[in-house]
CSV table of C-alpha atoms in Angstrom, one decimal:
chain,number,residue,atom,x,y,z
M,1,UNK,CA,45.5,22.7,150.3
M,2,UNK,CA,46.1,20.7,147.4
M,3,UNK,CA,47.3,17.0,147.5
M,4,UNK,CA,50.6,16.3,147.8
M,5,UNK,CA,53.3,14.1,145.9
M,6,UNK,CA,54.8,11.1,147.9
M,7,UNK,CA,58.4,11.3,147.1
M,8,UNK,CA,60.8,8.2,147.5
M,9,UNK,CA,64.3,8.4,146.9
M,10,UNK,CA,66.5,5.3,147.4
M,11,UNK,CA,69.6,4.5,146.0
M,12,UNK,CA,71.2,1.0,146.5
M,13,UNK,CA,72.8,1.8,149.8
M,14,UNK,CA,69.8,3.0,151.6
M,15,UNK,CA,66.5,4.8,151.3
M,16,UNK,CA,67.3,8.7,151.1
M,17,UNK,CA,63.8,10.0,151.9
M,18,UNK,CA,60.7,9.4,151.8
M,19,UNK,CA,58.1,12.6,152.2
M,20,UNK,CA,55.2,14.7,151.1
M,21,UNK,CA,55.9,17.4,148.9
M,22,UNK,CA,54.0,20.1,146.7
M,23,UNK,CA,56.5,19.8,143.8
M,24,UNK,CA,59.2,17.9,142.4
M,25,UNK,CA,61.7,19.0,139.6
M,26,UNK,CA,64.0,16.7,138.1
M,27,UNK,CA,66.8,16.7,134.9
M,28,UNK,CA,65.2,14.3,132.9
M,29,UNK,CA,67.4,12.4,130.0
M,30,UNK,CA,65.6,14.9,127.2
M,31,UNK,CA,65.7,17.7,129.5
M,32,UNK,CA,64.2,19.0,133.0
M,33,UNK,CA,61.1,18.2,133.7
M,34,UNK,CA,58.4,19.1,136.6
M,35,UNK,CA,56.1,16.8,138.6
M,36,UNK,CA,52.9,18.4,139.7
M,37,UNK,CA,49.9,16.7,141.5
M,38,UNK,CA,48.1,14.6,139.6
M,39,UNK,CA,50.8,14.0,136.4
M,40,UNK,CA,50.3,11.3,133.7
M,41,UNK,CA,52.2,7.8,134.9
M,42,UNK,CA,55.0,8.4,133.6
M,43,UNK,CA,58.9,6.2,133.3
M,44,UNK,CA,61.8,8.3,132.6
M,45,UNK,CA,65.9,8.3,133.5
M,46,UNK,CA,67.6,11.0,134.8
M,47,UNK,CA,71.1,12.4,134.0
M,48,UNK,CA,73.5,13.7,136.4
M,49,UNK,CA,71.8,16.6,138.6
M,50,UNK,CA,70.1,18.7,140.5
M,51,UNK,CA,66.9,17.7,141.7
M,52,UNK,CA,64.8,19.8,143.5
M,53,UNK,CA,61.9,19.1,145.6
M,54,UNK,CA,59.3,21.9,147.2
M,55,UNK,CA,57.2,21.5,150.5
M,56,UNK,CA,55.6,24.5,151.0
M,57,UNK,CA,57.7,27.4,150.7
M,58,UNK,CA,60.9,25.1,151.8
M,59,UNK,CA,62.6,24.6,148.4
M,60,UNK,CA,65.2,21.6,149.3
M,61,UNK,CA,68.2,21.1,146.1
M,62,UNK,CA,69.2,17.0,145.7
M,63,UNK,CA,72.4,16.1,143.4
M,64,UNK,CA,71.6,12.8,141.9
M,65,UNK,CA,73.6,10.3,140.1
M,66,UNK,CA,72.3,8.6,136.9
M,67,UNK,CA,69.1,6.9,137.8
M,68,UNK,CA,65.2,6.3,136.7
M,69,UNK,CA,61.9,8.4,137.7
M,70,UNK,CA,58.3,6.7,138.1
M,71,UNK,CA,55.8,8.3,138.8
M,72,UNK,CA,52.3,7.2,139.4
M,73,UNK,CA,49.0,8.1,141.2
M,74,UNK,CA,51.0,11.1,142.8
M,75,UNK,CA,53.7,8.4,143.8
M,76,UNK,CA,56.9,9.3,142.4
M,77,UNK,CA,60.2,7.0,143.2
M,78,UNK,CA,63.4,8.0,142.2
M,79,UNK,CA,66.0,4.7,141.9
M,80,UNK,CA,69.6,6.9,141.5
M,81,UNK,CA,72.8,5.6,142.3
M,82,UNK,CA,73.9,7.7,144.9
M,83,UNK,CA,71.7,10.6,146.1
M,84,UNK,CA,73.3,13.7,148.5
M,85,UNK,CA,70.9,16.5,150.3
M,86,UNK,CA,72.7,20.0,148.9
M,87,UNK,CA,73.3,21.0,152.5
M,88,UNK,CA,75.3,17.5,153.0
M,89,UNK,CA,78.1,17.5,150.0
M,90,UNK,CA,81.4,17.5,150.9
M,91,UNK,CA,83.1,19.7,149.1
M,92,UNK,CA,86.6,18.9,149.9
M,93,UNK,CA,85.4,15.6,148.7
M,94,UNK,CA,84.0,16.9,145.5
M,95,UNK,CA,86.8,18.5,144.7
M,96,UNK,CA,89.5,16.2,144.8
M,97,UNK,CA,87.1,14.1,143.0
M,98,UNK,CA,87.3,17.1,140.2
M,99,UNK,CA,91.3,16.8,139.9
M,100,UNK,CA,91.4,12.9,139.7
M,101,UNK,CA,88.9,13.1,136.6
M,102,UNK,CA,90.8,16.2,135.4
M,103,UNK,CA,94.2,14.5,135.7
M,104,UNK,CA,93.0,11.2,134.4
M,105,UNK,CA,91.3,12.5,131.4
M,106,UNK,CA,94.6,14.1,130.6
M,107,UNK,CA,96.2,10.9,130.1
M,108,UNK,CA,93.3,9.1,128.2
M,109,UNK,CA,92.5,8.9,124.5
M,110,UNK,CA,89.1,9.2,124.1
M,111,UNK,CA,88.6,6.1,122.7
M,112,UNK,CA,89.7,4.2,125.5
M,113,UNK,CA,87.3,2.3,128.0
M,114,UNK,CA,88.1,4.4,131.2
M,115,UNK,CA,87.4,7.6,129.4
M,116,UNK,CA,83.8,7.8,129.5
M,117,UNK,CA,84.0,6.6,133.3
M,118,UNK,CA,86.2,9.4,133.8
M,119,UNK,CA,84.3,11.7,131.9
M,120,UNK,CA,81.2,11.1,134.5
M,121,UNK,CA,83.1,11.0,137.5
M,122,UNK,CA,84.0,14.7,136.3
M,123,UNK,CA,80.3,15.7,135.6
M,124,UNK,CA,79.3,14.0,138.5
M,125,UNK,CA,82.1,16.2,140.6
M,126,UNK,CA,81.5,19.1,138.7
M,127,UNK,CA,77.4,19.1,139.7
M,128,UNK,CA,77.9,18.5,143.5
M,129,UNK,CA,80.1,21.3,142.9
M,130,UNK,CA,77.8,23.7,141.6
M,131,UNK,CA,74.6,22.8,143.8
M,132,UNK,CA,76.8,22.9,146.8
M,133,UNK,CA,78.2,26.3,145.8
M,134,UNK,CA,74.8,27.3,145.3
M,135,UNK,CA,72.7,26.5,147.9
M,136,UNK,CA,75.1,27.2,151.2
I,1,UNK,CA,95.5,-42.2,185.1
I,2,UNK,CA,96.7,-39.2,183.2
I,3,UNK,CA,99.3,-36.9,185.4
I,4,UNK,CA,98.4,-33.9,186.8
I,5,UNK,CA,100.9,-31.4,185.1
I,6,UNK,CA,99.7,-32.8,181.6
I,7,UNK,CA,95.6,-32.0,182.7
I,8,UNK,CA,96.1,-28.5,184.1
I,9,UNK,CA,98.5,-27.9,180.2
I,10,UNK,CA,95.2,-29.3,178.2
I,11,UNK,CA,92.6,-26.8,180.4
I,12,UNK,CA,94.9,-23.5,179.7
I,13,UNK,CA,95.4,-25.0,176.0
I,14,UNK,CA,91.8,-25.1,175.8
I,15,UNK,CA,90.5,-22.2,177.7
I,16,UNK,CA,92.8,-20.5,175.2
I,17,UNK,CA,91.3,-21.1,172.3
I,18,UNK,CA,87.8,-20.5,174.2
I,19,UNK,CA,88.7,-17.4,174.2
I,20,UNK,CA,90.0,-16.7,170.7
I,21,UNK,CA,86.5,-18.6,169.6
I,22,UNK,CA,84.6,-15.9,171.9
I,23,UNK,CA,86.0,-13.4,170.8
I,24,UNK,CA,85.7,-14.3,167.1
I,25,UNK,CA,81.8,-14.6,167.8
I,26,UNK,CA,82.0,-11.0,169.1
I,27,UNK,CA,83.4,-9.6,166.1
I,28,UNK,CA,81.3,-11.7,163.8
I,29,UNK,CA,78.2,-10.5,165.5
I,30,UNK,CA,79.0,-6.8,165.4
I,31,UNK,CA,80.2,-6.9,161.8
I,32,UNK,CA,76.5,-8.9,161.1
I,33,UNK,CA,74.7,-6.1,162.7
I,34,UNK,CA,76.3,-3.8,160.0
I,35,UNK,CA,76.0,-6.3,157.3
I,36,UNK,CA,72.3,-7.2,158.3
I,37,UNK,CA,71.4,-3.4,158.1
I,38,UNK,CA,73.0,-3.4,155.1
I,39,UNK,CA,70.9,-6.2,153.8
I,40,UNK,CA,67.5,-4.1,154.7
I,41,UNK,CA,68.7,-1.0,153.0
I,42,UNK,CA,69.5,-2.4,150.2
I,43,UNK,CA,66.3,-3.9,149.4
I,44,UNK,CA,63.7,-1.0,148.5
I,45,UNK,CA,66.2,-0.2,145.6
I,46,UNK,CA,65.9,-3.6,144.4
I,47,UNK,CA,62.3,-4.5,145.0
I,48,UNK,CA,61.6,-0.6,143.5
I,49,UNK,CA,63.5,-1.7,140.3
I,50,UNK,CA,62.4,-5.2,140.1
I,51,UNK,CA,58.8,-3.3,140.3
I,52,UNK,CA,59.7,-1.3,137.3
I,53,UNK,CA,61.6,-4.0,135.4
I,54,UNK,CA,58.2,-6.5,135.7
I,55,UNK,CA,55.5,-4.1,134.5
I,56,UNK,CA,57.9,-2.8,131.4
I,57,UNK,CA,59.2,-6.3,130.6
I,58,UNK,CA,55.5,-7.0,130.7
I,59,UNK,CA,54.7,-5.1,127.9
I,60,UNK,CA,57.6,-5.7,126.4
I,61,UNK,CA,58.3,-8.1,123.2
I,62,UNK,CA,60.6,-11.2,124.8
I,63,UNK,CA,63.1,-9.7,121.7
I,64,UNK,CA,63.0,-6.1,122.2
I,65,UNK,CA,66.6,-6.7,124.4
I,66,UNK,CA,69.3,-9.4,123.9
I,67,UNK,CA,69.2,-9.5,127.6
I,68,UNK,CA,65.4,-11.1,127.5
I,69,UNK,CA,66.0,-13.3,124.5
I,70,UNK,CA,66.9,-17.1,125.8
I,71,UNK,CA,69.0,-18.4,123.3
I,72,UNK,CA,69.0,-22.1,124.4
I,73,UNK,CA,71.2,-23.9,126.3
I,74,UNK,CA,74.8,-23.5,124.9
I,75,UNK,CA,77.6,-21.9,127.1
I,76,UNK,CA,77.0,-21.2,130.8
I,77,UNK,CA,78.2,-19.1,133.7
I,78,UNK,CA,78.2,-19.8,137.0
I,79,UNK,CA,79.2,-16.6,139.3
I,80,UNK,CA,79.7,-18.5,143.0
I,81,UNK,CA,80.2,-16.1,146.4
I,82,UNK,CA,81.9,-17.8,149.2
I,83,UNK,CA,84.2,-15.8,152.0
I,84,UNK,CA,87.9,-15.0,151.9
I,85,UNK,CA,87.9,-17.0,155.7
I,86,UNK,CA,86.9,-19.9,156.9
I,87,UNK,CA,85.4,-21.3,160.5
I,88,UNK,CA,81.9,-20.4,159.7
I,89,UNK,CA,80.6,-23.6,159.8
I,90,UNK,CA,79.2,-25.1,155.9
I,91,UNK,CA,79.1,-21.3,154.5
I,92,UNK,CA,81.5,-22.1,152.1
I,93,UNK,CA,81.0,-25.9,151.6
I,94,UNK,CA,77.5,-25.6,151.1
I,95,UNK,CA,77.9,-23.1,148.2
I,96,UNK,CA,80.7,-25.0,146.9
I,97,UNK,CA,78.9,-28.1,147.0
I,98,UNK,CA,76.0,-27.3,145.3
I,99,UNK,CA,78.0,-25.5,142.7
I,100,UNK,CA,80.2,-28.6,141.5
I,101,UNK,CA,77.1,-30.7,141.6
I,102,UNK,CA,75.4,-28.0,139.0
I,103,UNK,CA,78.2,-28.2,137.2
I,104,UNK,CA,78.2,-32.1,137.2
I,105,UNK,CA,74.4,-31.8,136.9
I,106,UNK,CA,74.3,-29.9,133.7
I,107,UNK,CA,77.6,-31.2,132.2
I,108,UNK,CA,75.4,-32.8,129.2
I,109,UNK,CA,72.8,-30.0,129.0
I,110,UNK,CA,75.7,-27.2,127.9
I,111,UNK,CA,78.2,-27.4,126.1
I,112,UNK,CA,80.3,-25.7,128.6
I,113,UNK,CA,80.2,-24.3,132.0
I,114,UNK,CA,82.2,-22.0,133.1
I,115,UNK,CA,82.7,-20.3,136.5
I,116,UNK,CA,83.5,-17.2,138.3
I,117,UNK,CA,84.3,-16.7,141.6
I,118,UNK,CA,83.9,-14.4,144.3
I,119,UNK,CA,85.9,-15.2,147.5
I,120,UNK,CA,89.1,-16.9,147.9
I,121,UNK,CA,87.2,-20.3,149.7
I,122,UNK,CA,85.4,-21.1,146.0
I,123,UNK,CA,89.2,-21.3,144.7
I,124,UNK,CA,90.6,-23.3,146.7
I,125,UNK,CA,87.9,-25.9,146.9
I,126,UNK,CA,87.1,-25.8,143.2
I,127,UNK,CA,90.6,-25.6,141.6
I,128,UNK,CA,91.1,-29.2,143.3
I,129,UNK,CA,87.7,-30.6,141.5
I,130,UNK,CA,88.3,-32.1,137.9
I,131,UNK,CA,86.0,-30.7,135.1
I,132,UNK,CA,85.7,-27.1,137.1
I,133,UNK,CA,86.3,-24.3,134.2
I,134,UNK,CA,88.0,-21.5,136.8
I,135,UNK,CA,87.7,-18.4,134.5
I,136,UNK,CA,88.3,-15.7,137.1
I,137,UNK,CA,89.0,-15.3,140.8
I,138,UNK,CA,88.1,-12.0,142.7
I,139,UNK,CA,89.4,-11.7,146.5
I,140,UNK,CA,89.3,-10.2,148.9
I,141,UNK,CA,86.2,-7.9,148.1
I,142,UNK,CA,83.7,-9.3,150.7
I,143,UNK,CA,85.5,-6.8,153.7
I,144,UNK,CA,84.0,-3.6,151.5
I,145,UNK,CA,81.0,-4.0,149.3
I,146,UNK,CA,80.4,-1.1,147.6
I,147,UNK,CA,78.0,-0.4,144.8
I,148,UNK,CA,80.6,0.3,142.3
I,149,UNK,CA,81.8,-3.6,143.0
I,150,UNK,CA,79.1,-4.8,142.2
I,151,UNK,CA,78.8,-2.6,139.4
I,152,UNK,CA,82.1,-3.8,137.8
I,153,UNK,CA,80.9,-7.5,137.8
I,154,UNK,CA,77.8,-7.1,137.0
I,155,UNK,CA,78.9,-5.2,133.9
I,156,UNK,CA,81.5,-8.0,133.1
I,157,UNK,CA,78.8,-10.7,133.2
I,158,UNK,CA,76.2,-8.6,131.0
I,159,UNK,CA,79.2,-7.8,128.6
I,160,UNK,CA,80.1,-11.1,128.0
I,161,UNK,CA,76.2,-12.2,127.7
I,162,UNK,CA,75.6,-9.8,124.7
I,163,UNK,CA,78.5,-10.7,123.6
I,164,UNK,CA,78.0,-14.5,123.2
I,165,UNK,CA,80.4,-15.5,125.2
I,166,UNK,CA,77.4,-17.3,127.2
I,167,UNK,CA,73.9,-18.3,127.0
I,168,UNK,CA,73.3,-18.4,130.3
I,169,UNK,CA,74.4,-16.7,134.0
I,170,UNK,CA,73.3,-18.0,137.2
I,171,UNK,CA,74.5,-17.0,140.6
I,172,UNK,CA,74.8,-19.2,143.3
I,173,UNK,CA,75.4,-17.9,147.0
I,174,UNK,CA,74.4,-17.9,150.5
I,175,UNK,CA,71.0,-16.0,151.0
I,176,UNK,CA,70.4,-14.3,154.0
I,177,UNK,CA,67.6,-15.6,156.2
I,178,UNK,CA,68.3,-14.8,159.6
I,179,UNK,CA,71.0,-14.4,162.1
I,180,UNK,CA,71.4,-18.4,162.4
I,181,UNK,CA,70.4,-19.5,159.3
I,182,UNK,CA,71.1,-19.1,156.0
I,183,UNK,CA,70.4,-21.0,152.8
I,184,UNK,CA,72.6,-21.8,149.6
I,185,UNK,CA,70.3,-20.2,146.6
I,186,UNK,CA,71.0,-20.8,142.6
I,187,UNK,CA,69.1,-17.8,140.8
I,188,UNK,CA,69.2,-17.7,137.4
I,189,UNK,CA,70.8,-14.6,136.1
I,190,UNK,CA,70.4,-14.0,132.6
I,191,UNK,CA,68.5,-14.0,130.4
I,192,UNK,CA,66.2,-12.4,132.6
I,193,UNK,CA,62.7,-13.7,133.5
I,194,UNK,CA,61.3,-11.3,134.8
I,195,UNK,CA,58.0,-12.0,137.2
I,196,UNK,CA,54.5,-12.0,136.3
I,197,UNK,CA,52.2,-9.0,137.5
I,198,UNK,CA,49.1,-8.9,137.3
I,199,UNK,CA,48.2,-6.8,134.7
I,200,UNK,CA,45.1,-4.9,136.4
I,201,UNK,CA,47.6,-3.5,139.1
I,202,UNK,CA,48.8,-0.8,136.1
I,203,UNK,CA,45.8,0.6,135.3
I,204,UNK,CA,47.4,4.0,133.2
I,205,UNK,CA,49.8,3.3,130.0
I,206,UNK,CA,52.9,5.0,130.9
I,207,UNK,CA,55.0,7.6,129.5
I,208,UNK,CA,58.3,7.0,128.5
I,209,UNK,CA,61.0,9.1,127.8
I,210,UNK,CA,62.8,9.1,126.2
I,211,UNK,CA,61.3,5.5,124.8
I,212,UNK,CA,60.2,2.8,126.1
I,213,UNK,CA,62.9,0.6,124.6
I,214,UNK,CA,65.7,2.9,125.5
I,215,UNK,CA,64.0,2.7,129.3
I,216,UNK,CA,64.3,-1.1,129.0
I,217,UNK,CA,67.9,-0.7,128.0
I,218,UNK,CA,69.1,1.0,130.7
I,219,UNK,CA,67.3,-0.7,133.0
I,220,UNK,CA,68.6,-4.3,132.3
I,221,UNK,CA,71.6,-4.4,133.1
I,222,UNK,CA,70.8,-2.2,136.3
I,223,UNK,CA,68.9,-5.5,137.5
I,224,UNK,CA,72.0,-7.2,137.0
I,225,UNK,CA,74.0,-5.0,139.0
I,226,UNK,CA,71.6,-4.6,141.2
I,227,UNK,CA,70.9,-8.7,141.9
I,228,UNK,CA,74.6,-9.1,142.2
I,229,UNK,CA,74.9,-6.4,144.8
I,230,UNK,CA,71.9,-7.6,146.5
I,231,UNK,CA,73.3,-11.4,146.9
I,232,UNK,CA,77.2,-9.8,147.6
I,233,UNK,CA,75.2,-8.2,150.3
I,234,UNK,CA,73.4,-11.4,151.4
I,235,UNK,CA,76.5,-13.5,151.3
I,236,UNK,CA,78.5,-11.3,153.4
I,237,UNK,CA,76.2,-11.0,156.2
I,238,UNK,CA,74.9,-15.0,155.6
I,239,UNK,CA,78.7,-15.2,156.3
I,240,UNK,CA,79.0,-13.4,159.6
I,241,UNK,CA,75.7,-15.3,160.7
I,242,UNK,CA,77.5,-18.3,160.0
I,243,UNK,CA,80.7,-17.5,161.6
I,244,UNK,CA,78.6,-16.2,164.7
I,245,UNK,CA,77.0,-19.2,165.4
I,246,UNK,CA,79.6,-21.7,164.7
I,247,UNK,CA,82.2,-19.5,167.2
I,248,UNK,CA,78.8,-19.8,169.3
I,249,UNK,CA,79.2,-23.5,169.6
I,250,UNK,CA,82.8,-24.0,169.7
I,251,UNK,CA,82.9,-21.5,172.6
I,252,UNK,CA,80.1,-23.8,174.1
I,253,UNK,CA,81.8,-27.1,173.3
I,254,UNK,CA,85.1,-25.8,174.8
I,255,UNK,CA,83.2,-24.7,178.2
I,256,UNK,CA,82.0,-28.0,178.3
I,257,UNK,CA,85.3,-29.3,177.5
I,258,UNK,CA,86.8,-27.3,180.6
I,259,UNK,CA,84.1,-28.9,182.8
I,260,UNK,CA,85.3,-32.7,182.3
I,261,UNK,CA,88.8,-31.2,182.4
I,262,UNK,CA,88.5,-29.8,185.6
I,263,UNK,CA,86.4,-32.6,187.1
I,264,UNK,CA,89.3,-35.2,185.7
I,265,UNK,CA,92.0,-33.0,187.7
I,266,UNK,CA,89.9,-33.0,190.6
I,267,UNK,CA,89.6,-36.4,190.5
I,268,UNK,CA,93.0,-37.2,190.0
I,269,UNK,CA,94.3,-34.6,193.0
I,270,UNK,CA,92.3,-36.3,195.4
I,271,UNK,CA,93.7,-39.7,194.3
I,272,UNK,CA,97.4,-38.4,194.5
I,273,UNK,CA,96.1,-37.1,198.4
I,274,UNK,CA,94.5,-40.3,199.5
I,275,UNK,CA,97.6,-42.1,198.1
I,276,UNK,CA,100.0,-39.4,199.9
I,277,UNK,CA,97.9,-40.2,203.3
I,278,UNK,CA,97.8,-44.0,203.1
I,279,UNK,CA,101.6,-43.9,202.3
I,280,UNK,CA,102.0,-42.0,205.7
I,281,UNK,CA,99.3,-44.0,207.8
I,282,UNK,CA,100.9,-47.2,206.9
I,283,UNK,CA,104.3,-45.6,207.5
I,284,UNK,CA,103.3,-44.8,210.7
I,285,UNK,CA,101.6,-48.0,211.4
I,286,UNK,CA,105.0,-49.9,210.3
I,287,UNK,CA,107.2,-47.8,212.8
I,288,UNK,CA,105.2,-48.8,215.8
């Protein structure tokens, strides 16, 4: 067997997990990007996602908010903002999260302040959509 | 010798507000349970990003991000967290205090300091102070701290630091030590300082993407959300500690309170008996 990635995810509210996997793969700011055993230190931040992590032949699907990936010495700690397991979104949630962007980007110019809050709140509802969709 | 009607009134009055005191400390220790767990999971994020912060400001130039330069001493904020309530003990006069003696400390060093507040007890003890620059009032936030709270502020702050409006932030509020203690703190906000490292723990350069100075960029004002959340966090369960233990005592004092009660309306039944008896023995003694 070869060695393994420690994984850390926290986000400010608690820490989301903390285990050994084979592989990580993450949406990087300049595009998705895969961790391996043994990868270069590395600093990066992440967009709104899917983050997926591998442990054997369990393949396990994360949607992550905004956040930052380090990784070093096969330690890789992802800081995100808020960080739900695909099997836990709640998609009733999600989607009425969808509608209040929707309708409030209806109303807004695009040069106003709320916009681009909006405008990720709708990404943001849009991704825990999709992985949800997905993966149950 | 006070009558008996008026004692037996005083020991209800007071085993009345025993009670509201008791169950005060009840609450106060069940909402610190969630508040101190709160507390515990908050800090990996914050130690993780302080981590990160450290070893890039590190190799960082002190200019690369307005948030690093110190510009001197001109305009200052002070962001203070105290509790909507009262009865918790010096919580919110201990913040307080220490915040208008700041102010007075450093009246000559700035040219003006300005503060923010966070809980409804900074008001109304600093709006009575002369020479206390009120800029903004939040209330009634403490009851649910979310991230996005803390978020909001902390992007007000970091906006009106880039801006110019200030030169300097610092937070004063109640860290969280333990259940019975807690201690009033002034951190300095911005500009950041971040901590040394030693520089042989990071061994590898890094790789950045998609720079290093964009990293930084986010990052900053992260911290500052983060810290902010971190000492909202602190402050709301320093704040149930405090309330805890100060209902603790007053439940105490009011038990003891009951005791003498009690003992003086003893005392003072027996005495009206003895009287009553006497009156009738020498009644007695008078007829015969």
């Amino acid at each position: 067997m070869a060695e393994k990635l420690k994984l850390e995810m926290v986000t400010p509210h608690k820490l989301v997990l903390s285990e050994e996997v084979d592989e990580i793969t993450a949406p990087g700011a300049i595009g998705e990007f895969g961790v391996l055993p043994g990868h270069t230190p590395m600093l990066t931040t992440l967009k709104v996602g899917e983050l997926t992590y591998r442990q054997g032949n369990q393949v396990k699907h994360v949607a992550v908010n905004w956040g930052y990936v380090e990784v070093e010495d096969d330690n890789v700690t992802v800081l995100v903002e808020t960080a739900e397991m695909a099997d836990k979104i709640d998609l009733e949630r999600a989607r009425a999260a969808l509608s209040r962007a929707e309708n409030a980007l209806k109303t807004l110019s695009p040069d106003d302040k709320q916009f681009k809050i909006m405008e990720a709140a709708l990404t943001r509802a849009l991704m825990r959509i999709q992985i949800a969709t997905r993966h149950s | 010798m006070a009558n008996l009607k008026d004692i037996k009134k005083r020991i209800s009055s007071v085993k009345s507000t025993q009670q509201i005191t008791k169950a005060m400390k009840m609450v106060a220790a069940a909402k610190l349970r969630r508040a101190q767990d709160a507390v515990v999971a908050a800090r990996p994020y914050a130690d993780k990003l302080h981590d990160m912060l450290s070893s890039l400001a590190l190799r960082e130039d002190a200019n690369a991000h307005p948030l690093l330069q110190n510009r001197g001493t001109g305009r200052a904020l002070v962001v203070l967290m105290t509790a909507d309530r009262g009865l918790c003990g010096g919580f919110n006069a201990n913040v307080n205090k220490m915040t208008e003696r700041f102010v007075r400390d450093n009246a000559e060093g700035y040219e003006l300091i300005d503060i923010l507040i966070i809980g409804r007890k900074g008001k109304e003890y600093l709006k009575r102070r002369d020479g206390m620059n009120i800029i903004k009032v939040h209330e009634n936030i403490a009851g649910s701290i979310n991230y996005a709270t803390a978020a909001l502020i902390g992007a007000e702050v970091v906006e009106k630091y880039v801006s110019g409006d200030y030169d300097a932030v610092y937070l004063v509020f109640n860290a969280f030590q333990s259940a019975i203690s807690q201690e009033a703190t002034l951190v300095k906000l911005l500009p950041v300082t971040p901590k040394e490292v030693e520089e042989s723990v990071h061994v590898a350069e890094y790789l950045y993407e998609p720079s290093r100075g964009e990293v930084l960029k986010q990052l900053l004002p992260k911290h500052i959300e983060v810290q902010i959340f971190r000492a909202l966090l602190e402050s709301v369960a320093s704040e149930h500690g405090a309330r805890m233990s100060s209902m603790d005592s007053a439940s105490k004092n009011a038990s003891e309170m009951i005791g003498k009660l009690t003992l003086q309306y003893n005392r003072a039944r027996q005495a009206a008996i003895t009287k009553e008896l006497m009156e009738i023995i020498s009644g007695a003694e008078a007829i015969k």
